[in-house]
PDB file of C-alpha atoms in Angstrom:
ATOM      1  CA  MET L   1     -17.448  14.523 -58.882  1.00 52.00           C
ATOM      2  CA  ILE L   2     -17.349  14.322 -62.610  1.00 57.00           C
ATOM      3  CA  LYS L   3     -20.812  15.870 -62.977  1.00 57.00           C
ATOM      4  CA  GLU L   4     -19.841  18.813 -60.777  1.00 68.00           C
ATOM      5  CA  SER L   5     -16.736  19.619 -62.801  1.00 70.00           C
ATOM      6  CA  MET L   6     -18.914  19.547 -65.880  1.00 76.00           C
ATOM      7  CA  ASN L   7     -21.592  22.050 -64.720  1.00 86.00           C
ATOM      8  CA  TYR L   8     -20.530  24.696 -67.205  1.00 90.00           C
ATOM      9  CA  MET L   9     -21.767  22.375 -69.912  1.00 91.00           C
ATOM     10  CA  PHE L  10     -25.286  22.676 -68.697  1.00 93.00           C
ATOM     11  CA  GLU L  11     -25.407  26.441 -68.088  1.00 94.00           C
ATOM     12  CA  ALA L  12     -27.451  28.469 -70.580  1.00 94.00           C
ATOM     13  CA  GLY L  13     -26.096  28.347 -74.149  1.00 95.00           C
ATOM     14  CA  PHE L  14     -25.091  31.391 -76.244  1.00 97.00           C
ATOM     15  CA  LEU L  15     -27.417  31.027 -79.109  1.00 97.00           C
ATOM     16  CA  GLY L  16     -30.442  32.411 -77.224  1.00 96.00           C
ATOM     17  CA  THR L  17     -32.492  29.138 -77.055  1.00 97.00           C
ATOM     18  CA  ARG L  18     -33.353  26.642 -74.316  1.00 95.00           C
ATOM     19  CA  ALA L  19     -30.199  24.688 -75.133  1.00 97.00           C
ATOM     20  CA  PRO L  20     -27.369  24.200 -72.760  1.00 96.00           C
ATOM     21  CA  PHE L  21     -23.901  25.506 -73.441  1.00 97.00           C
ATOM     22  CA  PHE L  22     -22.567  22.127 -74.781  1.00 96.00           C
ATOM     23  CA  MET L  23     -25.468  21.771 -77.340  1.00 97.00           C
ATOM     24  CA  ASP L  24     -24.897  25.268 -78.653  1.00 98.00           C
ATOM     25  CA  PHE L  25     -21.246  24.630 -78.934  1.00 97.00           C
ATOM     26  CA  VAL L  26     -21.574  21.380 -80.761  1.00 97.00           C
ATOM     27  CA  THR L  27     -24.333  22.565 -83.050  1.00 97.00           C
ATOM     28  CA  LEU L  28     -22.158  25.500 -84.136  1.00 97.00           C
ATOM     29  CA  ILE L  29     -19.337  23.044 -84.885  1.00 97.00           C
ATOM     30  CA  VAL L  30     -21.627  20.739 -86.878  1.00 97.00           C
ATOM     31  CA  ALA L  31     -23.003  23.627 -88.759  1.00 97.00           C
ATOM     32  CA  ALA L  32     -19.600  24.724 -89.741  1.00 98.00           C
ATOM     33  CA  LEU L  33     -18.354  21.275 -90.635  1.00 98.00           C
ATOM     34  CA  PRO L  34     -19.326  20.998 -94.274  1.00 98.00           C
ATOM     35  CA  LEU L  35     -17.718  24.289 -94.848  1.00 98.00           C
ATOM     36  CA  LEU L  36     -14.544  23.264 -93.133  1.00 98.00           C
ATOM     37  CA  VAL L  37     -14.356  19.935 -95.130  1.00 98.00           C
ATOM     38  CA  TYR L  38     -15.202  21.794 -98.336  1.00 98.00           C
ATOM     39  CA  ILE L  39     -12.225  24.300 -97.816  1.00 98.00           C
ATOM     40  CA  ALA L  40     -10.013  21.227 -97.391  1.00 98.00           C
ATOM     41  CA  ILE L  41     -11.388  19.729-100.572  1.00 97.00           C
ATOM     42  CA  LEU L  42     -10.574  22.960-102.444  1.00 98.00           C
ATOM     43  CA  PHE L  43      -6.909  22.399-101.705  1.00 98.00           C
ATOM     44  CA  ALA L  44      -7.069  19.032-103.356  1.00 96.00           C
ATOM     45  CA  ARG L  45      -8.662  20.682-106.377  1.00 96.00           C
ATOM     46  CA  LYS L  46      -5.654  23.199-106.388  1.00 97.00           C
ATOM     47  CA  LYS L  47      -3.321  20.023-106.277  1.00 96.00           C
ATOM     48  CA  ARG L  48      -2.112  20.940-102.869  1.00 97.00           C
ATOM     49  CA  TYR L  49      -2.509  17.329-101.709  1.00 96.00           C
ATOM     50  CA  ARG L  50      -0.390  17.275 -98.536  1.00 96.00           C
ATOM     51  CA  LEU L  51      -2.214  20.330 -97.161  1.00 98.00           C
ATOM     52  CA  HIS L  52      -5.491  18.704 -98.190  1.00 98.00           C
ATOM     53  CA  ALA L  53      -4.554  15.383 -96.359  1.00 97.00           C
ATOM     54  CA  LEU L  54      -3.335  17.329 -93.190  1.00 98.00           C
ATOM     55  CA  LEU L  55      -6.526  19.453 -92.984  1.00 98.00           C
ATOM     56  CA  GLN L  56      -8.868  16.387 -93.548  1.00 98.00           C
ATOM     57  CA  ASN L  57      -7.058  14.459 -90.758  1.00 98.00           C
ATOM     58  CA  ILE L  58      -7.238  17.499 -88.383  1.00 98.00           C
ATOM     59  CA  ILE L  59     -10.907  18.089 -89.085  1.00 98.00           C
ATOM     60  CA  PHE L  60     -11.686  14.388 -88.607  1.00 98.00           C
ATOM     61  CA  LEU L  61      -9.701  14.194 -85.375  1.00 98.00           C
ATOM     62  CA  PHE L  62     -11.406  17.381 -84.169  1.00 98.00           C
ATOM     63  CA  SER L  63     -14.723  16.084 -85.058  1.00 97.00           C
ATOM     64  CA  VAL L  64     -14.236  12.887 -83.038  1.00 98.00           C
ATOM     65  CA  ILE L  65     -13.337  14.923 -80.110  1.00 98.00           C
ATOM     66  CA  VAL L  66     -16.458  17.101 -80.555  1.00 97.00           C
ATOM     67  CA  ILE L  67     -18.572  13.988 -80.989  1.00 97.00           C
ATOM     68  CA  SER L  68     -17.203  12.495 -77.737  1.00 96.00           C
ATOM     69  CA  TYR L  69     -17.905  15.774 -75.811  1.00 96.00           C
ATOM     70  CA  PHE L  70     -21.446  15.761 -77.235  1.00 96.00           C
ATOM     71  CA  GLU L  71     -22.053  12.130 -76.219  1.00 95.00           C
ATOM     72  CA  LEU L  72     -20.673  12.857 -72.663  1.00 94.00           C
ATOM     73  CA  GLY L  73     -22.933  15.910 -72.388  1.00 94.00           C
ATOM     74  CA  VAL L  74     -26.063  13.870 -73.595  1.00 95.00           C
ATOM     75  CA  ARG L  75     -25.449  11.120 -71.224  1.00 93.00           C
ATOM     76  CA  VAL L  76     -24.789  13.176 -68.217  1.00 92.00           C
ATOM     77  CA  GLY L  77     -27.584  15.524 -69.124  1.00 92.00           C
ATOM     78  CA  GLY L  78     -30.242  12.814 -69.134  1.00 92.00           C
ATOM     79  CA  GLY L  79     -30.463  11.829 -72.785  1.00 93.00           C
ATOM     80  CA  PHE L  80     -33.141  12.661 -75.338  1.00 94.00           C
ATOM     81  CA  VAL L  81     -35.920  12.340 -72.922  1.00 93.00           C
ATOM     82  CA  ALA L  82     -34.591  15.111 -70.643  1.00 93.00           C
ATOM     83  CA  PHE L  83     -33.916  17.412 -73.568  1.00 94.00           C
ATOM     84  CA  MET L  84     -37.444  16.707 -75.015  1.00 94.00           C
ATOM     85  CA  GLN L  85     -39.229  17.894 -71.985  1.00 92.00           C
ATOM     86  CA  GLU L  86     -39.501  21.531 -72.930  1.00 90.00           C
ATOM     87  CA  SER L  87     -39.980  21.039 -76.639  1.00 95.00           C
ATOM     88  CA  GLY L  88     -43.297  21.951 -78.261  1.00 95.00           C
ATOM     89  CA  VAL L  89     -43.094  19.238 -80.835  1.00 97.00           C
ATOM     90  CA  SER L  90     -44.456  15.786 -80.553  1.00 96.00           C
ATOM     91  CA  HIS L  91     -42.249  13.036 -79.001  1.00 95.00           C
ATOM     92  CA  THR L  92     -42.879  10.786 -81.955  1.00 97.00           C
ATOM     93  CA  TYR L  93     -41.959  13.449 -84.683  1.00 98.00           C
ATOM     94  CA  ALA L  94     -38.807  14.299 -82.781  1.00 97.00           C
ATOM     95  CA  SER L  95     -37.943  10.642 -82.275  1.00 97.00           C
ATOM     96  CA  VAL L  96     -38.281   9.987 -86.012  1.00 98.00           C
ATOM     97  CA  VAL L  97     -35.955  12.878 -86.787  1.00 98.00           C
ATOM     98  CA  LEU L  98     -33.594  11.853 -84.252  1.00 98.00           C
ATOM     99  CA  VAL L  99     -33.387   8.347 -85.508  1.00 98.00           C
ATOM    100  CA  LEU L 100     -32.966   9.581 -89.170  1.00 98.00           C
ATOM    101  CA  HIS L 101     -30.114  11.885 -87.965  1.00 98.00           C
ATOM    102  CA  ILE L 102     -28.512   9.025 -86.033  1.00 98.00           C
ATOM    103  CA  PHE L 103     -28.596   6.707 -89.014  1.00 98.00           C
ATOM    104  CA  ILE L 104     -27.215   9.424 -91.382  1.00 98.00           C
ATOM    105  CA  ALA L 105     -24.489  10.354 -88.965  1.00 97.00           C
ATOM    106  CA  THR L 106     -23.447   6.788 -88.253  1.00 98.00           C
ATOM    107  CA  VAL L 107     -23.248   5.859 -91.867  1.00 98.00           C
ATOM    108  CA  SER L 108     -21.397   9.101 -92.692  1.00 98.00           C
ATOM    109  CA  PHE L 109     -18.924   8.579 -89.801  1.00 97.00           C
ATOM    110  CA  PHE L 110     -18.023   5.006 -90.969  1.00 97.00           C
ATOM    111  CA  TYR L 111     -17.503   6.366 -94.685  1.00 97.00           C
ATOM    112  CA  TRP L 112     -15.356   9.055 -93.217  1.00 98.00           C
ATOM    113  CA  ILE L 113     -13.310   6.519 -91.083  1.00 98.00           C
ATOM    114  CA  LEU L 114     -12.882   4.432 -94.237  1.00 98.00           C
ATOM    115  CA  ILE L 115     -11.832   7.289 -96.532  1.00 97.00           C
ATOM    116  CA  ILE L 116      -9.370   8.645 -93.989  1.00 97.00           C
ATOM    117  CA  MET L 117      -7.789   5.288 -93.362  1.00 97.00           C
ATOM    118  CA  ARG L 118      -7.588   4.388 -97.141  1.00 97.00           C
ATOM    119  CA  ALA L 119      -6.403   7.928 -98.170  1.00 97.00           C
ATOM    120  CA  ASN L 120      -3.650   7.885 -95.519  1.00 96.00           C
ATOM    121  CA  TYR L 121      -2.535   4.528 -96.646  1.00 96.00           C
ATOM    122  CA  GLU L 122      -2.816   5.355-100.405  1.00 96.00           C
ATOM    123  CA  PHE L 123      -1.114   8.686-100.070  1.00 94.00           C
ATOM    124  CA  VAL L 124       1.888   7.089 -98.327  1.00 94.00           C
ATOM    125  CA  LYS L 125       2.085   4.394-101.030  1.00 94.00           C
ATOM    126  CA  LYS L 126       1.702   7.200-103.664  1.00 92.00           C
ATOM    127  CA  LEU L 127      -1.540   5.706-105.092  1.00 93.00           C
ATOM    128  CA  ILE L 128      -3.241   9.042-104.664  1.00 93.00           C
ATOM    129  CA  PRO L 129      -2.883  11.225-106.488  1.00 91.00           C
ATOM    130  CA  GLY L 130      -2.699   8.557-109.201  1.00 88.00           C
ATOM    131  CA  ARG L 131      -4.500   5.335-109.980  1.00 87.00           C
ATOM    132  CA  ALA L 132      -6.596   5.283-106.842  1.00 90.00           C
ATOM    133  CA  SER L 133      -7.760   8.809-107.314  1.00 92.00           C
ATOM    134  CA  LYS L 134     -11.062   7.965-109.032  1.00 94.00           C
ATOM    135  CA  ALA L 135     -12.172   5.541-106.304  1.00 95.00           C
ATOM    136  CA  HIS L 136     -11.085   8.220-103.663  1.00 96.00           C
ATOM    137  CA  LYS L 137     -13.245  10.830-105.308  1.00 96.00           C
ATOM    138  CA  ILE L 138     -16.236   8.586-105.454  1.00 97.00           C
ATOM    139  CA  LEU L 139     -15.882   7.747-101.713  1.00 97.00           C
ATOM    140  CA  ALA L 140     -15.189  11.435-100.912  1.00 97.00           C
ATOM    141  CA  ILE L 141     -18.402  12.476-102.684  1.00 97.00           C
ATOM    142  CA  LYS L 142     -20.426   9.891-100.607  1.00 98.00           C
ATOM    143  CA  THR L 143     -18.669  10.973 -97.349  1.00 98.00           C
ATOM    144  CA  PHE L 144     -19.133  14.740 -98.001  1.00 98.00           C
ATOM    145  CA  THR L 145     -22.797  14.289 -98.869  1.00 98.00           C
ATOM    146  CA  GLY L 146     -23.149  12.402 -95.548  1.00 98.00           C
ATOM    147  CA  ILE L 147     -21.460  15.122 -93.643  1.00 98.00           C
ATOM    148  CA  VAL L 148     -23.742  17.844 -95.165  1.00 98.00           C
ATOM    149  CA  LEU L 149     -26.881  15.646 -94.521  1.00 98.00           C
ATOM    150  CA  THR L 150     -25.520  15.059 -90.930  1.00 98.00           C
ATOM    151  CA  SER L 151     -25.102  18.814 -90.410  1.00 98.00           C
ATOM    152  CA  PHE L 152     -28.589  19.656 -91.719  1.00 98.00           C
ATOM    153  CA  SER L 153     -30.364  16.801 -89.720  1.00 98.00           C
ATOM    154  CA  GLY L 154     -28.327  17.673 -86.573  1.00 98.00           C
ATOM    155  CA  ILE L 155     -29.438  21.342 -86.812  1.00 98.00           C
ATOM    156  CA  TRP L 156     -33.157  20.086 -87.471  1.00 98.00           C
ATOM    157  CA  VAL L 157     -32.848  18.061 -84.170  1.00 98.00           C
ATOM    158  CA  TYR L 158     -31.430  20.952 -82.394  1.00 98.00           C
ATOM    159  CA  LEU L 159     -34.440  23.034 -83.556  1.00 97.00           C
ATOM    160  CA  LEU L 160     -37.072  20.547 -82.580  1.00 97.00           C
ATOM    161  CA  LEU L 161     -35.488  20.173 -79.066  1.00 97.00           C
ATOM    162  CA  PHE L 162     -34.562  23.717 -78.138  1.00 97.00           C
ATOM    163  CA  VAL L 163     -36.417  26.285 -80.434  1.00 96.00           C
ATOM    164  CA  TYR L 164     -39.915  24.761 -81.167  1.00 95.00           C
TER     165      TYR L 164
END
């Protein structure tokens, strides 16, 4: 029953590759994610901290929903092995890139959870902006770098599975 209601996810995607719809959708979001986060960062630089915090929280929550949608599609769609079947690259090479992507994405996601939780607490306690700002900026740079690397490595995996 669940799989039948999800058939649209596995119809042809809109990017003109072998990828199903859900992969195209998620890849588009992943590609845009660094830009969205950077826009939110610009509000902090302009001292519009409330808007910065709101946007960061919205982007984070939206990303969690997209990740859940992606994971559901991968599981129902048969996983890496099923998506790898039509790829022209070696299974070993694609597996190494996938493991690298998963590692980067997992570390980045935990950094992102940490910074969101700490920032929300510190903002309410009026520690940021203020005495906790330096530590916040350091963690933010690490998190943003991870988001950018996750985006690039996710696009790389997409290309290996559905283009080459």
